[in-house]
Coordinates of C-alpha atoms in Angstrom, one line a residue:
X1 CA 57.9 131.1 37.1
X2 CA 54.5 130.4 35.8
X3 CA 51.6 132.1 37.6
X4 CA 49.1 129.7 39.1
X5 CA 45.7 131.2 38.2
X6 CA 43.2 128.3 38.5
X7 CA 41.9 125.9 41.0
X8 CA 43.9 122.7 41.5
X9 CA 41.7 119.6 42.2
X10 CA 42.3 118.7 45.8
X11 CA 43.1 115.1 46.7
X12 CA 42.2 113.4 50.0
X13 CA 45.0 113.2 52.5
X14 CA 47.2 110.0 52.7
X15 CA 47.4 108.2 56.0
X16 CA 50.5 110.1 57.3
X17 CA 48.4 113.3 57.4
X18 CA 45.6 111.5 59.3
X19 CA 47.7 110.4 62.3
X20 CA 46.5 113.2 64.4
X21 CA 43.7 115.7 64.3
X22 CA 44.5 119.3 63.5
X23 CA 42.5 122.2 62.0
X24 CA 42.9 123.8 58.6
X25 CA 45.1 121.1 57.0
X26 CA 45.4 122.2 53.4
X27 CA 45.3 119.6 50.5
X28 CA 48.8 118.2 50.3
X29 CA 48.8 118.0 46.5
X30 CA 47.9 121.7 46.2
X31 CA 50.7 122.7 48.5
X32 CA 53.0 120.5 46.6
X33 CA 52.1 122.1 43.2
X34 CA 52.7 125.6 44.6
X35 CA 56.1 124.5 46.0
X36 CA 57.1 123.0 42.7
X37 CA 55.9 126.1 40.8
X38 CA 57.5 128.8 42.9
X39 CA 60.8 127.1 44.0
X40 CA 63.6 124.9 42.8
X41 CA 65.2 121.7 44.4
X42 CA 67.6 122.5 47.2
X43 CA 65.9 125.9 48.0
X44 CA 64.5 126.8 51.4
X45 CA 60.8 127.0 52.0
X46 CA 59.3 128.8 55.0
X47 CA 56.0 128.4 56.7
X48 CA 55.6 130.8 59.7
X49 CA 52.3 129.4 60.7
X50 CA 53.2 125.7 60.3
X51 CA 50.2 124.0 61.9
X52 CA 50.4 120.2 61.3
X53 CA 53.2 120.7 58.9
X54 CA 51.8 120.1 55.4
X55 CA 54.2 122.7 53.8
X56 CA 57.2 121.3 55.7
X57 CA 56.4 117.7 54.7
X58 CA 55.7 118.5 51.0
X59 CA 58.9 120.6 50.8
X60 CA 61.0 117.7 52.0
X61 CA 59.2 115.3 49.7
X62 CA 60.1 117.6 46.8
X63 CA 63.8 117.9 47.7
X64 CA 63.6 121.3 49.3
X65 CA 64.8 122.4 52.7
X66 CA 62.1 123.6 55.1
X67 CA 61.7 126.0 58.0
X68 CA 58.6 125.6 60.1
X69 CA 57.5 128.1 62.7
X70 CA 54.6 127.7 65.1
X71 CA 54.0 129.2 68.6
X72 CA 51.7 126.3 69.4
X73 CA 53.8 123.4 70.9
X74 CA 51.2 120.9 69.7
X75 CA 51.8 121.9 66.0
X76 CA 55.5 121.4 66.4
X77 CA 54.9 118.0 68.2
X78 CA 52.7 116.7 65.3
X79 CA 55.0 117.8 62.6
X80 CA 58.2 116.5 64.2
X81 CA 56.5 113.1 64.9
X82 CA 55.5 112.9 61.2
X83 CA 59.0 113.6 59.8
X84 CA 61.2 111.9 62.4
X85 CA 62.7 108.6 61.6
X86 CA 61.6 106.2 64.3
X87 CA 62.5 102.5 64.8
X88 CA 59.0 101.0 64.2
X89 CA 59.9 97.6 65.7
X90 CA 60.9 99.3 69.0
X91 CA 57.8 101.5 68.8
X92 CA 55.6 98.5 68.5
X93 CA 57.4 96.6 71.3
X94 CA 57.2 99.5 73.8
X95 CA 53.5 100.2 72.9
X96 CA 52.6 96.5 73.4
X97 CA 54.3 96.5 76.8
X98 CA 52.4 99.6 78.0
X99 CA 49.1 98.5 76.5
X100 CA 49.3 95.0 78.1
X101 CA 50.5 96.3 81.5
X102 CA 47.5 98.7 81.7
X103 CA 45.0 96.4 80.1
X104 CA 45.8 93.8 82.8
X105 CA 45.4 96.3 85.6
X106 CA 42.3 98.1 84.5
X107 CA 40.2 96.3 81.8
X108 CA 37.9 95.1 84.6
X109 CA 36.8 98.7 85.0
X110 CA 34.9 98.2 81.6
X111 CA 33.3 94.9 82.6
X112 CA 29.7 94.3 81.9
X113 CA 27.4 91.2 81.9
X114 CA 25.9 89.6 78.9
X115 CA 22.1 89.8 79.3
X116 CA 21.7 86.3 77.7
X117 CA 24.3 84.1 79.4
X118 CA 25.5 86.3 82.2
X119 CA 29.1 86.1 81.0
X120 CA 31.5 88.9 81.8
X121 CA 33.0 90.9 79.0
X122 CA 34.5 94.4 78.5
X123 CA 32.1 96.9 76.8
X124 CA 33.2 98.6 73.6
X125 CA 31.1 101.7 73.9
X126 CA 28.6 103.3 76.3
X127 CA 26.2 106.2 76.3
X128 CA 25.7 108.8 79.0
X129 CA 22.4 110.8 79.0
X130 CA 23.3 114.0 80.8
X131 CA 25.1 112.7 83.9
X132 CA 23.4 109.3 83.9
X133 CA 25.3 106.2 82.8
X134 CA 22.6 104.9 80.4
X135 CA 23.4 102.2 77.8
X136 CA 26.2 99.8 76.8
X137 CA 27.3 98.0 73.7
X138 CA 29.6 95.0 74.0
X139 CA 30.6 91.7 72.4
X140 CA 29.9 88.4 74.3
X141 CA 32.3 85.7 73.2
X142 CA 29.4 83.2 73.4
X143 CA 26.4 85.1 72.3
X144 CA 27.8 87.8 70.0
X145 CA 27.1 91.6 70.0
X146 CA 24.5 93.1 72.4
X147 CA 23.1 96.4 73.5
X148 CA 21.6 96.8 76.9
X149 CA 20.5 99.4 79.5
X150 CA 23.0 100.0 82.3
X151 CA 22.1 97.7 85.2
X152 CA 23.1 97.4 88.9
X153 CA 26.3 95.4 88.0
X154 CA 27.4 98.2 85.6
X155 CA 26.8 100.9 88.2
X156 CA 28.9 99.0 90.8
X157 CA 31.7 98.7 88.3
X158 CA 31.7 102.4 87.6
X159 CA 31.5 103.1 91.4
X160 CA 34.6 101.0 91.8
X161 CA 36.4 103.0 89.1
X162 CA 35.4 106.2 90.9
X163 CA 36.7 104.9 94.2
X164 CA 40.0 103.9 92.5
X165 CA 40.3 107.4 91.0
X166 CA 39.7 109.2 94.3
X167 CA 42.2 107.0 96.1
X168 CA 44.9 107.6 93.5
X169 CA 44.1 111.3 93.5
X170 CA 44.2 111.6 97.3
X171 CA 47.6 109.8 97.4
X172 CA 48.9 112.0 94.5
X173 CA 49.6 109.0 92.4
X174 CA 47.8 110.1 89.3
X175 CA 48.4 113.0 86.8
X176 CA 45.6 114.6 84.9
X177 CA 45.3 118.2 83.6
X178 CA 43.1 120.7 85.5
X179 CA 43.7 123.6 83.1
X180 CA 40.9 126.2 83.1
X181 CA 39.2 126.3 79.7
X182 CA 39.6 129.6 77.8
X183 CA 36.2 131.3 77.4
X184 CA 36.6 131.7 73.6
X185 CA 36.4 127.9 73.2
X186 CA 34.1 127.1 76.0
X187 CA 30.7 125.8 74.8
X188 CA 28.9 124.7 77.9
X189 CA 29.2 124.1 81.7
X190 CA 32.6 122.4 81.7
X191 CA 35.2 124.7 83.2
X192 CA 38.4 122.5 83.4
X193 CA 39.9 119.9 81.2
X194 CA 39.5 117.0 83.6
X195 CA 35.7 117.6 83.5
X196 CA 35.7 116.2 79.9
X197 CA 36.6 112.7 81.2
X198 CA 34.9 110.2 83.5
X199 CA 36.7 109.1 86.6
X200 CA 37.2 105.7 84.9
X201 CA 38.9 107.4 81.9
X202 CA 41.1 109.5 84.2
X203 CA 42.3 106.4 86.0
X204 CA 43.3 104.6 82.8
X205 CA 44.7 107.7 81.0
X206 CA 46.7 108.8 84.0
X207 CA 48.3 105.3 84.3
X208 CA 49.1 105.1 80.6
X209 CA 50.8 108.5 80.4
X210 CA 52.8 107.8 83.6
X211 CA 54.2 104.7 81.9
X212 CA 54.9 106.6 78.7
X213 CA 56.9 109.2 80.7
X214 CA 59.3 106.4 81.7
X215 CA 60.3 105.6 78.1
X216 CA 64.0 106.3 77.4
X217 CA 64.0 106.5 73.6
X218 CA 62.8 110.1 73.0
X219 CA 61.5 109.4 69.4
X220 CA 59.6 106.3 70.5
X221 CA 58.3 108.1 73.5
X222 CA 57.0 111.0 71.4
X223 CA 55.3 108.7 68.9
X224 CA 53.5 106.8 71.6
X225 CA 52.5 110.1 73.1
X226 CA 51.1 110.9 69.7
X227 CA 49.0 107.8 69.9
X228 CA 47.9 109.0 73.3
X229 CA 46.9 112.5 72.4
X230 CA 45.3 111.5 69.1
X231 CA 42.8 109.3 71.0
X232 CA 41.9 111.9 73.7
X233 CA 38.9 113.4 71.9
X234 CA 37.4 110.0 71.2
X235 CA 37.6 108.8 74.8
X236 CA 36.3 112.1 76.2
X237 CA 32.8 113.3 76.7
X238 CA 32.9 115.4 73.5
X239 CA 31.6 112.8 71.1
X240 CA 27.8 113.0 70.6
X241 CA 26.1 109.6 71.3
X242 CA 23.3 107.7 69.6
X243 CA 21.0 106.0 72.2
X244 CA 19.8 103.4 69.8
X245 CA 23.0 102.1 68.2
X246 CA 25.2 103.1 71.2
X247 CA 27.8 104.6 68.9
X248 CA 29.3 108.0 68.5
X249 CA 27.4 110.2 65.9
X250 CA 30.5 111.9 64.8
X251 CA 34.0 112.9 65.8
X252 CA 35.2 116.2 67.2
X253 CA 33.7 118.3 64.5
X254 CA 33.1 121.7 66.0
X255 CA 35.8 124.2 66.9
X256 CA 34.9 124.4 70.6
X257 CA 35.4 122.4 73.8
X258 CA 32.0 121.0 74.7
X259 CA 30.3 117.9 76.1
X260 CA 26.9 117.2 74.4
X261 CA 24.1 116.1 76.8
X262 CA 24.1 112.7 75.2
X263 CA 27.7 111.6 74.8
X264 CA 29.8 108.5 74.6
X265 CA 32.3 106.8 76.9
X266 CA 34.5 104.5 74.8
X267 CA 36.7 101.7 76.0
X268 CA 40.1 103.4 76.1
X269 CA 42.1 100.2 75.3
X270 CA 40.2 99.8 72.0
X271 CA 40.8 103.5 71.1
X272 CA 44.5 103.4 72.1
X273 CA 45.2 100.3 70.0
X274 CA 43.3 101.7 67.0
X275 CA 45.4 104.9 67.1
X276 CA 48.5 102.9 67.4
X277 CA 47.7 101.0 64.2
X278 CA 46.7 104.2 62.4
X279 CA 50.0 105.9 63.3
X280 CA 52.1 102.8 62.5
X281 CA 50.5 102.7 59.1
X282 CA 51.2 106.4 58.6
X283 CA 54.9 106.0 59.5
X284 CA 55.2 102.9 57.3
X285 CA 53.8 105.0 54.4
X286 CA 56.6 107.5 54.6
X287 CA 59.5 105.2 55.8
X288 CA 62.7 106.3 54.1
X289 CA 61.1 109.4 52.4
X290 CA 62.0 112.0 55.0
X291 CA 65.3 113.3 56.0
X292 CA 64.5 115.3 59.1
X293 CA 67.9 117.1 58.7
X294 CA 66.3 119.0 55.8
X295 CA 63.7 120.6 58.2
X296 CA 64.1 123.0 61.0
X297 CA 61.2 123.3 63.4
X298 CA 61.0 126.3 65.8
X299 CA 58.4 126.8 68.5
X300 CA 58.7 130.6 68.4
X301 CA 56.6 133.7 67.7
X302 CA 56.3 134.5 63.9
X303 CA 56.6 138.3 64.7
X304 CA 60.3 137.7 65.5
X305 CA 62.0 135.2 63.2
X306 CA 65.2 135.4 65.1
X307 CA 66.3 131.9 63.8
X308 CA 66.0 132.9 60.1
X309 CA 68.6 134.9 58.3
X310 CA 67.7 137.8 56.1
X311 CA 67.1 136.9 52.4
X312 CA 67.7 133.2 53.1
X313 CA 64.3 131.9 52.0
X314 CA 63.3 131.2 48.4
X315 CA 59.5 130.7 48.9
X316 CA 56.9 131.2 51.6
X317 CA 53.6 129.3 51.7
X318 CA 51.5 129.7 54.8
X319 CA 48.0 129.7 56.2
X320 CA 47.8 132.6 58.7
X321 CA 45.3 132.7 61.6
X322 CA 41.9 133.9 60.3
X323 CA 41.1 136.3 63.2
X324 CA 38.4 134.5 65.2
X325 CA 37.7 131.6 62.9
X326 CA 39.7 128.9 64.7
X327 CA 41.2 129.3 68.2
X328 CA 44.1 127.0 67.6
X329 CA 45.7 127.5 71.1
X330 CA 42.4 127.3 73.0
X331 CA 41.5 124.0 71.3
X332 CA 45.0 122.6 71.5
X333 CA 44.9 123.0 75.3
X334 CA 43.0 119.7 75.2
X335 CA 46.3 118.1 74.2
X336 CA 48.9 120.5 75.5
X337 CA 47.4 120.1 79.0
X338 CA 48.1 116.4 79.0
X339 CA 51.6 116.9 77.6
X340 CA 52.3 119.6 80.3
X341 CA 53.4 122.0 77.5
X342 CA 53.9 125.6 78.4
X343 CA 51.9 127.8 76.0
X344 CA 52.5 131.4 75.3
X345 CA 48.9 132.5 75.0
X346 CA 49.8 136.2 75.3
X347 CA 51.6 136.2 71.9
X348 CA 48.8 134.3 70.1
X349 CA 47.6 136.1 67.0
X350 CA 43.8 135.9 67.2
X351 CA 40.7 138.0 67.7
X352 CA 39.5 137.0 71.1
X353 CA 37.6 139.8 73.0
X354 CA 37.6 137.7 76.2
X355 CA 41.4 138.2 76.4
X356 CA 41.3 141.8 75.1
X357 CA 42.8 140.6 71.8
X358 CA 40.9 142.8 69.5
X359 CA 41.3 143.9 65.9
X360 CA 44.1 146.4 66.8
X361 CA 46.2 143.7 68.5
X362 CA 45.5 141.3 65.6
X363 CA 46.5 144.0 63.0
X364 CA 49.6 145.0 64.9
X365 CA 50.9 141.5 65.2
X366 CA 50.2 140.6 61.6
X367 CA 52.2 143.7 60.4
X368 CA 55.2 142.5 62.4
X369 CA 54.8 139.0 60.9
X370 CA 54.7 140.3 57.3
X371 CA 57.6 142.7 57.9
X372 CA 59.6 139.7 59.0
X373 CA 58.6 137.6 56.0
X374 CA 59.7 140.4 53.7
X375 CA 63.1 140.5 55.6
X376 CA 63.8 136.8 55.2
X377 CA 62.5 136.3 51.7
X378 CA 65.0 136.7 48.8
X379 CA 64.3 139.5 46.2
X380 CA 62.1 138.6 43.3
X381 CA 60.8 135.6 45.2
X382 CA 57.2 134.7 46.0
X383 CA 54.9 134.6 49.0
X384 CA 51.6 132.6 48.9
X385 CA 49.1 132.5 51.7
X386 CA 45.6 131.1 52.0
X387 CA 42.8 133.0 53.6
X388 CA 39.2 132.2 54.5
X389 CA 37.2 134.9 56.4
X390 CA 34.3 137.1 55.3
X391 CA 35.0 139.7 58.0
X392 CA 36.5 142.7 56.1
X393 CA 38.1 143.9 59.4
X394 CA 40.2 140.8 59.3
X395 CA 40.8 140.9 55.6
X396 CA 41.9 144.6 55.8
X397 CA 44.3 143.8 58.6
X398 CA 45.9 141.1 56.6
X399 CA 46.1 143.0 53.3
X400 CA 47.4 146.1 55.1
X401 CA 50.1 144.0 56.7
X402 CA 51.3 142.4 53.5
X403 CA 51.2 145.6 51.4
X404 CA 52.8 147.8 54.1
X405 CA 55.6 145.3 54.3
X406 CA 56.4 146.0 50.6
X407 CA 54.9 143.0 48.8
X408 CA 53.2 143.3 45.4
X409 CA 50.0 141.4 44.7
X410 CA 50.3 139.0 41.7
X411 CA 46.8 137.4 41.8
X412 CA 44.1 135.7 43.9
X413 CA 43.0 132.2 43.2
X414 CA 40.0 130.3 44.6
X415 CA 41.1 126.9 45.8
X416 CA 38.7 124.0 46.8
X417 CA 39.4 121.9 49.9
X418 CA 39.7 118.1 50.0
X419 CA 37.1 117.8 52.8
X420 CA 34.8 120.2 54.6
X421 CA 36.0 121.8 57.7
X422 CA 34.3 121.5 61.1
X423 CA 32.5 124.8 60.6
X424 CA 31.3 123.8 57.2
X425 CA 30.1 120.5 58.5
X426 CA 27.7 122.4 60.8
X427 CA 26.6 125.1 58.3
X428 CA 27.2 123.9 54.7
X429 CA 24.4 126.1 53.1
X430 CA 26.1 129.4 53.4
X431 CA 29.8 128.6 54.1
X432 CA 32.6 128.6 51.6
X433 CA 34.0 125.2 50.8
X434 CA 37.4 126.5 49.9
X435 CA 40.1 129.1 50.5
X436 CA 41.6 131.9 48.5
X437 CA 45.3 131.7 47.7
X438 CA 46.9 135.2 47.6
X439 CA 50.2 135.3 45.6
X440 CA 52.6 138.1 46.2
X441 CA 56.1 138.9 45.0
X442 CA 59.0 140.8 46.8
X443 CA 60.5 143.1 44.3
X444 CA 62.8 145.8 45.8
X445 CA 63.3 147.4 42.3
X446 CA 59.6 148.5 42.3
X447 CA 58.3 150.6 45.2
X448 CA 55.1 149.3 46.6
X449 CA 52.3 151.8 46.1
X450 CA 49.9 152.2 49.0
X451 CA 46.4 152.0 47.6
X452 CA 43.9 154.5 48.9
X453 CA 40.7 153.1 50.2
X454 CA 38.1 153.2 47.5
X455 CA 35.1 154.1 49.7
X456 CA 33.3 156.5 47.5
X457 CA 30.1 154.6 47.1
X458 CA 31.9 151.4 47.7
X459 CA 28.9 149.4 49.0
X460 CA 26.8 150.4 46.1
X461 CA 29.6 149.6 43.7
X462 CA 29.9 146.1 45.2
X463 CA 26.1 145.6 45.1
X464 CA 26.0 146.6 41.4
X465 CA 28.8 144.2 40.6
X466 CA 27.1 141.4 42.4
X467 CA 23.9 142.2 40.6
X468 CA 25.6 141.9 37.2
X469 CA 27.2 138.6 38.2
X470 CA 23.9 137.2 39.2
X471 CA 22.2 138.4 36.0
X472 CA 24.9 136.8 33.9
X473 CA 24.4 133.5 35.7
X474 CA 20.7 133.2 35.0
X475 CA 19.7 135.0 38.2
X476 CA 21.4 132.8 40.7
X477 CA 24.9 132.3 42.3
X478 CA 26.0 129.8 45.0
X479 CA 28.1 131.3 47.9
X480 CA 31.2 129.6 46.5
X481 CA 30.7 131.0 43.0
X482 CA 29.9 134.5 44.4
X483 CA 32.8 134.7 46.7
X484 CA 35.2 133.3 44.1
X485 CA 34.4 136.5 42.1
X486 CA 33.8 138.9 45.0
X487 CA 37.0 138.5 47.1
X488 CA 39.5 139.2 44.3
X489 CA 37.3 142.1 43.2
X490 CA 37.3 143.7 46.7
X491 CA 41.0 143.1 47.2
X492 CA 42.1 144.4 43.8
X493 CA 39.9 147.5 44.1
X494 CA 40.6 148.1 47.8
X495 CA 36.8 148.2 48.5
X496 CA 37.0 147.6 52.3
X497 CA 35.0 150.6 53.5
X498 CA 31.8 152.5 53.0
X499 CA 31.4 156.3 52.5
X500 CA 31.7 156.9 56.3
X501 CA 35.0 155.0 56.4
X502 CA 33.5 152.1 58.3
X503 CA 34.6 148.6 57.2
X504 CA 31.9 147.0 55.1
X505 CA 29.9 144.1 56.5
X506 CA 29.7 141.9 53.4
X507 CA 27.0 139.6 54.9
X508 CA 24.7 142.5 55.7
X509 CA 25.3 144.1 52.3
X510 CA 24.3 140.8 50.6
X511 CA 21.3 140.2 52.8
X512 CA 20.1 143.8 52.3
X513 CA 20.3 143.7 48.5
X514 CA 19.7 140.0 47.6
X515 CA 17.8 136.9 48.7
X516 CA 19.5 133.7 49.8
X517 CA 17.3 130.8 49.1
X518 CA 16.9 127.5 47.1
X519 CA 16.6 127.5 43.3
X520 CA 14.6 125.0 41.2
X521 CA 17.3 122.4 41.8
X522 CA 16.9 122.8 45.6
X523 CA 20.4 124.3 45.8
X524 CA 21.0 127.4 48.0
X525 CA 22.3 130.5 46.4
X526 CA 22.0 134.3 46.1
X527 CA 19.2 135.7 43.9
X528 CA 17.7 139.0 43.0
X529 CA 15.1 140.5 45.4

């Protein structure tokens, strides 16, 4: 096997990866190259933190067998819907029936009047300013597009929607999730999931999901549910609104559940149909490519791979949870709540002090995971995992887990992403735009040596090294360039702690010794003080 030791240019995701939102989706071509490099056709690939299934999907594409593990039911749901062979004609037929049935019943709840001719039409988008129904954008079949302030007619239509909602709710004829939002993902005053939707939205969503529940063909039912869950963020109060254009400013870009003060309310029927076409296109793109028999998907805890035999796996590629970076379970409750999924929050691997899930719990669970990975991996085979976190407490927990399991470090490679993540979208100046891929080997013939912490003057040692890198680069280094050098240096030299044995705070170390500012090209980077 050749060692991968350089960045692979990331390609944008094809449509079948864009059917449903999920966080941390790795570039498919990068994952594919690692699979091709570290395994052979017919061998079994494992991803114990499967997410939206990139490793599983690329393994099947490359004629490998795949085992996907994820404790989050939503991750399993997205992956299974991507690889399952579904009758697309039946999918379209059933979707059209549900769409038309609900459109006929409830489209009038989106009615507005054209300010020129007074004609009635359904609005496309609207803006709420705090709790006030403020502006509407619509298309009049006679006069064309228009934007207007909400008037008395619009207020009466919304009042009617509210009355319909309360009637259905009182008679117990509508389902909607009332799950309490986890504190770790709570951004503002909303406490329960239903508070992220207007009464009008709850009426329509509740009716649609009731009809979906009655579908007999399970694969068709699940794919239409995927259309449903994929539109939920866009038809919620989470999309920031533009009062002038009466459009959404962006999608769900931050890793929290929040409702901005100025937000959109979209016409659900437009969003539902848009998601249908997107998902249909994605399924057409991979028609005939997948054999779902080559994949096993398990909604279980990665600390106990009871469904995987010892030494049965030829390669592992995974993207483990980054401590507190992304609260996958907390964010996924936005979908899991609507699907009535039971979620094992207690076993989630995360740093979340609100649930008393601290570093000790994170470290303990990660050690169990890597012990299991060592057990199921064949001898002299490889483990690759990506990691992106500057907190050395988290780093140390992961590296301790993998080395104590018996793995040997081969190399660390900086890998760019195809697109910026939600966090990077908010803070691009001082956020890494890529991940590090750590490559390890299981070799039972060589005993793993436990590295002693190199804390004798560790912080000064790191600072001197950073100083030399900056000097060699004309007195300036971007965060990406710096961390591309710094992370392998810390890992390979075990430089996690200072003289007192406390885990080093890299951000503070850099801020105390260097300046972070713009250079002559107006690009942010680290410079000498």
